[in-house]
CSV table of C-alpha atoms in Angstrom, one decimal:
chain,number,residue,atom,x,y,z
A,1,MET,CA,95.4,82.8,127.8
A,2,THR,CA,94.9,79.7,129.9
A,3,PRO,CA,97.6,78.6,132.5
A,4,ALA,CA,98.4,75.7,130.2
A,5,GLU,CA,98.9,78.0,127.2
A,6,LEU,CA,100.9,80.4,129.3
A,7,ALA,CA,103.2,77.6,130.5
A,8,ARG,CA,103.7,76.5,126.9
A,9,TRP,CA,104.8,80.0,125.9
A,10,GLU,CA,107.3,79.9,128.7
A,11,ASP,CA,108.9,76.6,127.5
A,12,PRO,CA,112.4,76.9,126.1
A,13,ILE,CA,112.4,76.5,122.3
A,14,ALA,CA,114.9,75.6,119.6
A,15,ALA,CA,115.0,75.5,115.8
A,16,VAL,CA,117.3,75.8,112.8
A,17,ALA,CA,117.0,79.5,111.9
A,18,THR,CA,118.5,79.4,108.4
A,19,ALA,CA,116.9,78.3,105.2
A,20,ALA,CA,116.6,74.7,104.3
A,21,GLY,CA,119.4,73.3,102.1
A,22,PRO,CA,123.2,73.6,102.2
A,23,GLY,CA,124.9,76.9,102.8
A,24,ALA,CA,128.2,78.4,103.9
A,25,VAL,CA,126.8,79.1,107.4
A,26,GLY,CA,123.8,77.7,109.3
A,27,ILE,CA,122.3,78.8,112.6
A,28,VAL,CA,120.6,76.9,115.4
A,29,ARG,CA,118.8,79.2,117.8
A,30,LEU,CA,117.4,78.6,121.3
A,31,SER,CA,115.3,80.9,123.5
A,32,GLY,CA,114.1,80.4,127.0
A,33,PRO,CA,113.9,82.1,130.5
A,34,ASP,CA,117.3,80.9,131.6
A,35,LEU,CA,119.9,79.2,129.4
A,36,ARG,CA,123.0,79.6,131.6
A,37,GLY,CA,122.8,76.0,133.0
A,38,PHE,CA,122.3,74.7,129.5
A,39,ILE,CA,125.3,76.5,128.1
A,40,GLN,CA,127.5,75.2,131.0
A,41,ALA,CA,126.3,71.7,130.6
A,42,TRP,CA,126.9,71.5,126.9
A,43,LEU,CA,129.9,73.7,126.3
A,44,GLY,CA,131.6,73.3,129.7
A,45,ARG,CA,132.0,77.1,130.1
A,46,ASP,CA,130.2,80.4,130.5
A,47,LEU,CA,130.0,82.7,127.5
A,48,VAL,CA,130.7,86.4,127.6
A,49,PRO,CA,127.3,88.1,126.8
A,50,ARG,CA,126.9,89.2,123.2
A,51,MET,CA,130.5,88.1,122.2
A,52,ALA,CA,131.1,85.5,119.6
A,53,THR,CA,133.2,82.6,120.9
A,54,LEU,CA,134.9,80.1,118.6
A,55,LEU,CA,134.8,76.6,120.1
A,56,PRO,CA,134.1,72.9,119.4
A,57,LEU,CA,130.4,72.0,119.6
A,58,PRO,CA,130.7,68.5,121.2
A,59,ALA,CA,128.6,65.4,120.7
A,60,ARG,CA,127.6,63.1,123.6
A,61,ASP,CA,130.9,61.2,123.4
A,62,GLY,CA,132.9,64.3,123.5
A,63,SER,CA,133.9,64.4,119.8
A,64,ALA,CA,133.2,67.6,117.9
A,65,ILE,CA,130.0,67.7,115.8
A,66,ASP,CA,131.5,70.9,114.3
A,67,THR,CA,133.6,73.9,115.3
A,68,GLY,CA,131.6,77.1,115.3
A,69,LEU,CA,130.6,80.3,117.0
A,70,ALA,CA,128.4,80.5,120.1
A,71,ILE,CA,126.8,83.7,121.2
A,72,HIS,CA,124.7,84.2,124.3
A,73,PHE,CA,122.2,87.1,124.5
A,74,PRO,CA,121.0,87.3,128.1
A,75,GLY,CA,117.4,88.5,128.4
A,76,PRO,CA,115.8,91.0,128.3
A,77,ASN,CA,118.4,92.4,125.9
A,78,SER,CA,117.8,89.9,123.2
A,79,TYR,CA,115.6,89.5,120.1
A,80,THR,CA,112.9,87.6,122.1
A,81,GLY,CA,113.4,89.3,125.4
A,82,GLU,CA,114.4,86.0,126.9
A,83,ASP,CA,117.9,84.3,127.1
A,84,VAL,CA,118.9,83.5,123.5
A,85,LEU,CA,121.7,81.2,122.4
A,86,GLU,CA,122.8,81.2,118.7
A,87,LEU,CA,125.1,78.5,117.4
A,88,GLN,CA,126.7,79.4,114.0
A,89,ALA,CA,128.2,76.4,112.3
A,90,HIS,CA,128.8,75.1,108.7
A,91,GLY,CA,125.6,75.1,106.9
A,92,GLY,CA,125.2,71.5,106.0
A,93,PRO,CA,121.7,70.2,106.7
A,94,VAL,CA,123.0,67.1,108.5
A,95,VAL,CA,125.3,69.2,110.7
A,96,LEU,CA,122.5,71.5,111.8
A,97,GLN,CA,120.2,68.6,112.5
A,98,LEU,CA,122.9,66.9,114.6
A,99,LEU,CA,123.4,70.2,116.6
A,100,LEU,CA,119.6,70.5,117.1
A,101,ALA,CA,119.3,66.9,118.3
A,102,ARG,CA,122.2,67.5,120.7
A,103,CYS,CA,120.3,70.5,122.1
A,104,PHE,CA,117.5,68.2,123.2
A,105,GLU,CA,119.9,65.7,124.7
A,106,VAL,CA,121.6,68.3,126.8
A,107,ALA,CA,118.3,70.0,127.8
A,108,ALA,CA,116.9,66.8,129.2
A,109,ALA,CA,119.5,66.8,131.9
A,110,VAL,CA,119.2,70.5,132.8
A,111,PRO,CA,116.2,71.2,135.1
A,112,ALA,CA,115.6,74.7,133.8
A,113,CYS,CA,115.5,73.5,130.2
A,114,GLU,CA,114.1,70.0,130.4
A,115,ARG,CA,110.9,71.1,128.7
A,116,LEU,CA,112.8,72.3,125.6
A,117,ARG,CA,110.7,71.8,122.5
A,118,LEU,CA,110.9,72.6,118.8
A,119,ALA,CA,109.8,76.1,118.0
A,120,GLN,CA,106.5,76.7,116.1
A,121,ALA,CA,106.4,78.8,113.0
A,122,GLY,CA,107.1,82.4,113.9
A,123,GLU,CA,107.5,81.6,117.6
A,124,PHE,CA,110.7,83.5,118.2
A,125,THR,CA,109.1,86.7,116.8
A,126,ARG,CA,105.9,86.0,118.6
A,127,ARG,CA,107.8,85.9,121.9
A,128,ALA,CA,109.4,89.2,120.9
A,129,PHE,CA,105.9,90.6,120.6
A,130,LEU,CA,104.6,89.1,123.8
A,131,ASN,CA,107.7,90.4,125.7
A,132,GLY,CA,107.2,93.9,124.4
A,133,LYS,CA,110.3,94.0,122.1
A,134,LEU,CA,108.2,94.6,119.0
A,135,ASP,CA,104.6,95.7,118.5
A,136,LEU,CA,102.4,93.7,116.1
A,137,ALA,CA,103.0,95.9,113.1
A,138,GLN,CA,106.8,95.6,113.6
A,139,ALA,CA,106.6,91.9,114.1
A,140,GLU,CA,104.7,91.5,110.8
A,141,ALA,CA,107.4,93.7,109.1
A,142,VAL,CA,109.9,91.0,110.0
A,143,ALA,CA,108.1,88.5,107.7
A,144,ASP,CA,107.5,91.2,105.1
A,145,LEU,CA,111.3,92.0,105.0
A,146,ILE,CA,112.1,88.3,104.5
A,147,ALA,CA,109.4,87.9,101.8
A,148,ALA,CA,110.0,91.2,99.9
A,149,SER,CA,110.1,90.6,96.2
A,150,THR,CA,111.4,94.1,95.2
A,151,GLU,CA,113.9,96.5,96.6
A,152,ALA,CA,111.2,99.1,97.3
A,153,ALA,CA,109.2,96.5,99.2
A,154,ALA,CA,112.3,95.6,101.3
A,155,ARG,CA,113.0,99.2,102.1
A,156,SER,CA,109.4,99.8,103.1
A,157,ALA,CA,109.4,96.7,105.3
A,158,SER,CA,112.6,97.9,106.9
A,159,ARG,CA,111.0,101.3,107.8
A,160,SER,CA,108.0,99.5,109.3
A,161,LEU,CA,110.4,97.3,111.4
A,162,ALA,CA,112.1,100.4,112.6
A,163,GLY,CA,108.7,101.7,113.8
A,164,ALA,CA,107.6,104.2,111.1
A,165,PHE,CA,104.2,102.7,110.7
A,166,SER,CA,103.8,102.3,114.5
A,167,VAL,CA,104.6,106.0,115.0
A,168,GLU,CA,101.8,107.0,112.7
A,169,ILE,CA,99.4,104.7,114.5
A,170,GLY,CA,100.6,105.9,117.8
A,171,SER,CA,100.0,109.5,116.8
A,172,LEU,CA,96.4,108.7,115.8
A,173,THR,CA,95.8,106.7,118.9
A,174,GLY,CA,97.0,109.6,121.1
A,175,GLN,CA,94.6,112.0,119.4
A,176,VAL,CA,91.7,109.5,119.9
A,177,VAL,CA,92.6,109.0,123.5
A,178,HIS,CA,92.7,112.8,124.0
A,179,ALA,CA,89.2,113.2,122.5
A,180,ARG,CA,87.9,110.2,124.5
A,181,THR,CA,89.3,111.8,127.7
A,182,LEU,CA,87.5,115.0,127.1
A,183,VAL,CA,84.2,113.4,126.2
A,184,GLU,CA,84.1,110.8,128.9
A,185,ALA,CA,85.1,113.4,131.6
A,186,THR,CA,82.0,115.4,130.7
A,187,LEU,CA,79.9,112.2,130.9
A,188,ASP,CA,81.3,111.6,134.4
A,189,PHE,CA,80.3,115.2,135.5
A,190,PRO,CA,77.0,115.9,133.7
A,191,GLU,CA,76.1,118.6,136.2
A,192,GLU,CA,78.7,120.9,134.7
A,193,ASP,CA,76.6,123.5,133.0
A,194,ILE,CA,79.0,124.4,130.2
A,195,ASP,CA,79.0,124.2,126.4
A,196,PHE,CA,81.5,121.4,126.4
A,197,ILE,CA,81.8,120.9,122.7
A,198,GLU,CA,82.5,124.6,121.9
A,199,GLN,CA,84.7,125.3,124.9
A,200,TYR,CA,87.0,122.3,124.3
A,201,GLY,CA,86.9,122.4,120.5
A,202,ILE,CA,85.9,118.8,120.3
A,203,ARG,CA,84.5,119.1,116.8
A,204,THR,CA,87.7,120.7,115.5
A,205,LEU,CA,89.7,118.0,117.2
A,206,VAL,CA,87.8,115.2,115.7
A,207,GLU,CA,87.8,116.8,112.2
A,208,ALA,CA,91.6,117.1,112.4
A,209,LEU,CA,91.7,113.4,113.5
A,210,ALA,CA,89.6,112.4,110.5
A,211,ALA,CA,91.9,114.3,108.1
A,212,GLN,CA,95.0,112.7,109.5
A,213,LEU,CA,93.4,109.3,109.5
A,214,ALA,CA,92.6,109.7,105.8
A,215,ALA,CA,96.2,110.6,105.1
A,216,VAL,CA,97.5,107.6,106.9
A,217,GLN,CA,95.0,105.4,105.2
A,218,ALA,CA,96.1,106.6,101.8
A,219,GLN,CA,99.8,106.0,102.7
A,220,THR,CA,98.9,102.5,104.1
A,221,CYS,CA,97.2,101.6,100.9
A,222,GLN,CA,100.4,102.4,99.0
A,223,GLY,CA,102.4,100.3,101.5
A,224,ALA,CA,100.0,97.4,101.0
A,225,ILE,CA,100.4,97.6,97.2
A,226,LEU,CA,104.2,97.4,97.7
A,227,ARG,CA,104.0,94.5,100.0
A,228,GLU,CA,101.3,92.3,98.4
A,229,GLY,CA,101.7,93.3,94.8
A,230,VAL,CA,98.9,93.4,92.2
A,231,SER,CA,97.4,90.4,90.5
A,232,VAL,CA,96.9,91.2,86.8
A,233,VAL,CA,95.0,88.7,84.7
A,234,LEU,CA,95.2,88.7,80.9
A,235,ALA,CA,91.9,87.5,79.4
A,236,GLY,CA,90.5,87.3,75.9
A,237,GLN,CA,89.6,85.1,73.0
A,238,PRO,CA,92.3,82.8,71.6
A,239,ASN,CA,95.1,84.3,69.5
A,240,VAL,CA,94.6,87.9,70.7
A,241,GLY,CA,98.2,88.1,71.9
A,242,LYS,CA,98.0,87.3,75.6
A,243,SER,CA,101.1,85.2,75.7
A,244,SER,CA,103.0,87.7,73.5
A,245,LEU,CA,102.0,90.5,75.9
A,246,LEU,CA,103.2,88.5,78.9
A,247,ASN,CA,106.5,87.8,77.2
A,248,ALA,CA,106.9,91.5,76.2
A,249,LEU,CA,106.2,92.7,79.7
A,250,ALA,CA,108.6,90.2,81.3
A,251,GLY,CA,111.3,90.7,78.6
A,252,ALA,CA,111.6,86.9,78.3
A,253,GLU,CA,110.1,84.1,76.3
A,254,LEU,CA,108.0,82.6,79.2
A,255,ALA,CA,105.0,81.5,77.3
A,256,ILE,CA,104.8,79.6,74.0
A,257,VAL,CA,103.5,81.7,71.2
A,258,THR,CA,102.0,80.2,68.0
A,259,ALA,CA,99.3,81.0,65.5
A,260,VAL,CA,97.4,77.9,66.6
A,261,PRO,CA,94.3,78.7,68.7
A,262,GLY,CA,94.5,77.0,72.1
A,263,THR,CA,98.3,77.0,72.4
A,264,THR,CA,98.1,78.2,76.0
A,265,ARG,CA,96.3,75.5,78.0
A,266,ASP,CA,97.1,76.5,81.6
A,267,ARG,CA,97.8,79.6,83.5
A,268,VAL,CA,101.3,81.0,83.2
A,269,SER,CA,102.4,83.4,85.9
A,270,GLN,CA,105.3,85.8,86.2
A,271,THR,CA,106.1,88.4,88.8
A,272,LEU,CA,107.7,91.6,87.5
A,273,GLN,CA,108.1,95.1,88.9
A,274,ILE,CA,107.1,98.5,87.6
A,275,ASP,CA,108.6,101.4,89.6
A,276,GLY,CA,109.2,99.0,92.4
A,277,VAL,CA,105.6,97.7,92.5
A,278,PRO,CA,105.4,93.9,92.2
A,279,LEU,CA,102.9,92.8,89.5
A,280,HIS,CA,101.9,89.2,89.3
A,281,ILE,CA,101.0,88.8,85.7
A,282,ILE,CA,98.8,85.7,84.9
A,283,ASP,CA,98.4,84.6,81.2
A,284,THR,CA,95.3,82.5,80.8
A,285,ALA,CA,94.0,80.1,78.2
A,286,GLY,CA,91.9,81.7,75.4
A,287,LEU,CA,88.3,81.8,76.5
A,288,ARG,CA,86.1,79.8,74.1
A,289,ASP,CA,83.9,76.7,73.8
A,290,THR,CA,86.0,73.7,73.2
A,291,GLN,CA,85.7,69.9,73.1
A,292,ASP,CA,89.4,69.4,74.0
A,293,GLU,CA,89.4,68.1,77.6
A,294,VAL,CA,92.9,69.5,78.4
A,295,GLU,CA,92.0,72.9,77.0
A,296,ARG,CA,88.7,72.9,78.8
A,297,ILE,CA,90.4,72.4,82.2
A,298,GLY,CA,92.7,75.2,81.4
A,299,ILE,CA,89.8,77.5,80.5
A,300,GLU,CA,88.2,76.7,83.9
A,301,ARG,CA,91.4,77.7,85.6
A,302,SER,CA,91.3,80.9,83.6
A,303,TRP,CA,87.9,81.8,85.0
A,304,GLN,CA,89.1,81.0,88.5
A,305,ALA,CA,92.1,83.4,88.0
A,306,ILE,CA,89.7,86.1,86.6
A,307,ALA,CA,87.5,85.8,89.7
A,308,GLN,CA,90.5,86.6,92.0
A,309,ALA,CA,92.1,89.4,89.9
A,310,ASP,CA,93.0,92.8,91.2
A,311,VAL,CA,93.1,94.2,87.6
A,312,LEU,CA,91.7,92.6,84.4
A,313,LEU,CA,93.4,93.2,81.1
A,314,TRP,CA,90.8,92.4,78.4
A,315,LEU,CA,92.8,91.8,75.3
A,316,ARG,CA,91.2,92.3,71.9
A,317,ASP,CA,92.5,91.8,68.4
A,318,LEU,CA,92.7,95.1,66.4
A,319,SER,CA,93.3,93.2,63.2
A,320,LEU,CA,89.8,91.7,63.5
A,321,ALA,CA,88.1,94.9,64.7
A,322,ALA,CA,86.0,95.2,61.6
A,323,ASP,CA,84.9,91.6,61.6
A,324,PRO,CA,81.2,91.4,62.7
A,325,ALA,CA,81.6,87.7,63.9
A,326,TYR,CA,84.6,88.6,66.0
A,327,ALA,CA,82.8,91.7,67.5
A,328,THR,CA,79.8,89.5,68.4
A,329,ALA,CA,81.9,86.9,70.1
A,330,ASP,CA,83.8,89.6,72.0
A,331,ALA,CA,80.5,91.2,73.2
A,332,ALA,CA,79.4,87.9,74.5
A,333,LEU,CA,82.7,87.4,76.2
A,334,ALA,CA,82.4,90.8,77.8
A,335,GLY,CA,79.1,89.8,79.4
A,336,GLU,CA,80.7,86.5,80.7
A,337,LEU,CA,83.6,88.5,82.2
A,338,ALA,CA,81.3,90.9,84.0
A,339,GLN,CA,79.3,88.0,85.3
A,340,ALA,CA,82.4,86.2,86.6
A,341,LEU,CA,83.6,89.3,88.4
A,342,SER,CA,80.2,90.0,90.1
A,343,ALA,CA,79.5,86.4,91.1
A,344,PRO,CA,79.8,85.5,94.8
A,345,GLY,CA,83.4,85.0,95.6
A,346,GLY,CA,84.4,87.0,92.5
A,347,ALA,CA,86.7,90.0,92.4
A,348,GLY,CA,83.8,92.4,92.3
A,349,ARG,CA,84.2,95.9,90.8
A,350,ILE,CA,87.9,96.0,89.8
A,351,PRO,CA,89.7,98.1,87.2
A,352,VAL,CA,89.3,96.7,83.6
A,353,LEU,CA,91.8,97.8,81.0
A,354,GLN,CA,90.6,97.2,77.4
A,355,VAL,CA,93.7,96.6,75.4
A,356,TRP,CA,93.6,96.5,71.6
A,357,ASN,CA,96.6,94.5,70.5
A,358,LYS,CA,98.4,94.1,67.1
A,359,LEU,CA,98.6,97.8,66.4
A,360,ASP,CA,101.6,97.0,64.2
A,361,ALA,CA,99.3,95.3,61.7
A,362,PHE,CA,97.9,98.6,60.4
A,363,GLN,CA,99.3,101.3,58.3
A,364,THR,CA,96.4,103.7,59.2
A,365,PRO,CA,94.4,103.9,62.4
A,366,VAL,CA,91.3,101.8,62.6
A,367,SER,CA,88.3,102.7,64.7
A,368,PRO,CA,87.2,99.4,66.2
A,369,SER,CA,83.6,98.9,67.3
A,370,GLU,CA,82.9,98.7,71.0
A,371,PRO,CA,80.6,96.0,72.4
A,372,SER,CA,77.3,97.5,73.3
A,373,ASP,CA,74.8,96.6,76.1
A,374,THR,CA,77.4,94.9,78.2
A,375,PRO,CA,77.7,95.3,82.0
A,376,LEU,CA,81.5,95.1,81.8
A,377,ALA,CA,82.7,98.6,82.9
A,378,VAL,CA,86.0,99.5,81.1
A,379,THR,CA,88.3,101.8,83.1
A,380,GLN,CA,90.6,102.7,80.2
A,381,THR,CA,91.2,101.7,76.6
A,382,LEU,CA,94.7,101.4,75.2
A,383,ARG,CA,96.2,100.3,71.9
A,384,LEU,CA,99.6,98.6,71.6
A,385,SER,CA,101.7,96.1,69.8
A,386,ALA,CA,103.1,93.3,71.9
A,387,ARG,CA,105.3,92.3,69.0
A,388,SER,CA,107.0,95.8,68.5
A,389,GLY,CA,106.6,97.1,72.0
A,390,ASP,CA,104.7,100.2,70.9
A,391,GLY,CA,102.3,101.3,73.7
A,392,LEU,CA,103.9,99.1,76.4
A,393,ASP,CA,105.1,102.0,78.5
A,394,ALA,CA,101.6,103.5,78.5
A,395,LEU,CA,100.2,100.1,79.6
A,396,ARG,CA,102.7,100.0,82.5
A,397,GLN,CA,101.6,103.4,83.7
A,398,ALA,CA,97.9,102.5,83.3
A,399,LEU,CA,98.4,99.4,85.4
A,400,LEU,CA,99.9,101.5,88.2
A,401,ALA,CA,97.2,104.1,88.0
A,402,ALA,CA,94.5,101.5,88.0
A,403,VAL,CA,95.5,100.2,91.4
A,404,GLY,CA,95.9,103.7,92.9
A,405,TRP,CA,99.7,103.9,92.9
A,406,GLN,CA,100.5,107.5,93.3
A,407,GLY,CA,104.0,107.4,92.0
A,408,GLY,CA,106.9,109.6,93.2
A,409,GLY,CA,108.9,106.6,94.3
A,410,SER,CA,108.7,104.6,97.5
A,411,GLU,CA,110.7,106.8,99.8
A,412,GLY,CA,108.9,107.3,103.1
A,413,LEU,CA,106.5,104.5,102.6
A,414,PHE,CA,106.1,101.7,105.1
A,415,SER,CA,105.1,98.1,104.7
A,416,ALA,CA,101.4,97.4,105.3
A,417,ARG,CA,98.9,94.6,105.0
A,418,ALA,CA,95.3,94.3,103.9
A,419,ARG,CA,94.2,93.9,107.5
A,420,HIS,CA,95.8,97.3,108.3
A,421,VAL,CA,93.9,99.0,105.5
A,422,GLU,CA,90.7,97.3,106.7
A,423,ALA,CA,91.2,98.3,110.3
A,424,LEU,CA,91.9,101.9,109.3
A,425,GLY,CA,88.8,101.9,107.1
A,426,ARG,CA,86.7,100.8,110.0
A,427,ALA,CA,88.3,103.4,112.3
A,428,GLN,CA,87.4,106.1,109.6
A,429,THR,CA,83.8,104.9,109.7
A,430,HIS,CA,83.6,105.3,113.5
A,431,ILE,CA,85.2,108.8,113.4
A,432,ALA,CA,82.8,109.8,110.6
A,433,ALA,CA,79.9,108.6,112.8
A,434,ALA,CA,81.3,110.6,115.7
A,435,LEU,CA,81.4,113.7,113.5
A,436,ASP,CA,77.8,113.1,112.4
A,437,HIS,CA,76.7,113.0,116.1
A,438,LEU,CA,78.6,116.2,116.8
A,439,SER,CA,76.8,118.0,114.0
A,440,HIS,CA,73.4,117.5,115.6
A,441,PRO,CA,71.9,120.5,117.5
A,442,ALA,CA,71.9,118.5,120.7
A,443,PRO,CA,74.9,116.1,120.4
A,444,LEU,CA,74.6,112.9,122.4
A,445,LEU,CA,78.0,112.6,124.2
A,446,ASP,CA,77.5,108.9,125.1
A,447,LEU,CA,77.2,108.0,121.3
A,448,ILE,CA,80.2,110.1,120.5
A,449,ALA,CA,82.2,108.4,123.3
A,450,GLU,CA,81.2,105.0,121.9
A,451,GLU,CA,82.3,105.8,118.4
A,452,LEU,CA,85.6,107.1,119.6
A,453,ARG,CA,86.1,103.9,121.7
A,454,LEU,CA,85.4,101.7,118.7
A,455,ALA,CA,87.9,103.7,116.6
A,456,HIS,CA,90.5,103.3,119.4
A,457,ASP,CA,89.9,99.5,119.4
A,458,GLU,CA,90.5,99.4,115.6
A,459,LEU,CA,93.8,101.2,115.8
A,460,GLY,CA,94.8,98.9,118.7
A,461,GLN,CA,94.3,95.9,116.4
A,462,ILE,CA,97.0,97.2,114.1
A,463,THR,CA,99.8,97.4,116.8
A,464,GLY,CA,98.5,94.5,118.8
A,465,GLN,CA,97.2,96.5,121.8
A,466,PHE,CA,93.9,94.7,121.4
A,467,SER,CA,94.5,91.4,119.6
A,468,SER,CA,92.7,88.0,119.8
A,469,GLU,CA,94.7,84.8,120.1
A,470,ASP,CA,93.2,83.6,116.8
A,471,LEU,CA,94.6,86.8,115.1
A,472,LEU,CA,98.1,86.2,116.5
A,473,GLY,CA,98.0,82.5,115.5
A,474,ALA,CA,97.0,83.5,111.9
A,475,ILE,CA,99.8,86.1,111.7
A,476,PHE,CA,102.7,84.2,113.2
A,477,GLY,CA,101.7,80.9,111.6
A,478,ARG,CA,102.9,82.3,108.2
A,479,PHE,CA,106.4,82.9,109.5
A,480,CYS,CA,109.2,80.4,108.9
A,481,ILE,CA,110.1,78.0,111.8
A,482,GLY,CA,113.4,79.6,112.8
A,483,LYS,CA,112.0,83.2,113.0
């Protein structure tokens, strides 16, 4: 960080910390190295640390902008590790903007606060990270807790904020450091004529590390599913029941359902939860050739959604299973779906659930023909009726299984992100390489040491021990302004 950048991070900052729009209570928050002079200049008194004080919040002419609570948190015992002042007033947007403007007026006359500026997105939490109040995984959990879309996601984010994920990473890091210490000590003293690997049990140590890393990786994948949810795209020919299935899963009439082909002309999305897991269900326009300009645009958007899906639900019409023309069209569509998934920028190899809908239309079971010679790999085939609800529970469980959800509730899980999963995956690769080197008849300790170092760096990326400025900017730039 350059001197100019460092000075900017030392500037006092201020922002409205509550959500936009009217509310019962609104908060204006300030953070800086020393706010005592600012408090005295504006409020005309000192504040008892960490004690709420009810008092007028005066304008420049001495009249009260509002009467509210002022709380001073002297650093380092504060959220950011700096002096923090919170002003709690009535939550009208105009009142809060008047208070914020008054902050800048007062700061201009106080030498320690004259460089007061508006906080950037996530800057309060970023300062907490930079000042050692939170590690990076905990800081990200703050945003995850705010954005949680289900109770399970909120509970897992709370556990990460309390340090559960960081403890797991710390344990792994400690083991890597121990292994590195033993290996690099031997590199420093090559004249020692000992069977180092056997005497110190390095192979056993690294094998145990690999097993624990795999366990944490599996748990992290579950946490990432809870946090980010799963994008499920419904695709198929017109009138196979995609909109009916969306409505049935959501338990509400979200999409218009008619017997007219092409009724759905744009994507319709709904987030729902199954066992606490957020599922982002996307209903798409029926896939077919059309001369209708509006429908054509909707179909293009459907293909875009398919290319970004986590799970594809390929809906087929059981009532037309014996129709050769329908089977031919479906086989062609299957090839197009496979091509869209495998194209550059596509979702790649994802779970594909083949769903035969309209089970209620039959008195006796029908054996539908399957498309042949198609590259679309089907993970599982189900039959259901979106109209009657028969088979919906099986579909819900199949969706969870398709994304690797292990069930058993969310107790004990922590919030995690895709970048955490990726970092752990890279660490696993380096540990596996170290084990491979250890299996050679004459292990090269310098290569083992390098793989352990790289694994150590990957774990450090998770908690922020080794983080680039670009990574921090990307993470905290997604926070709200007042956090």
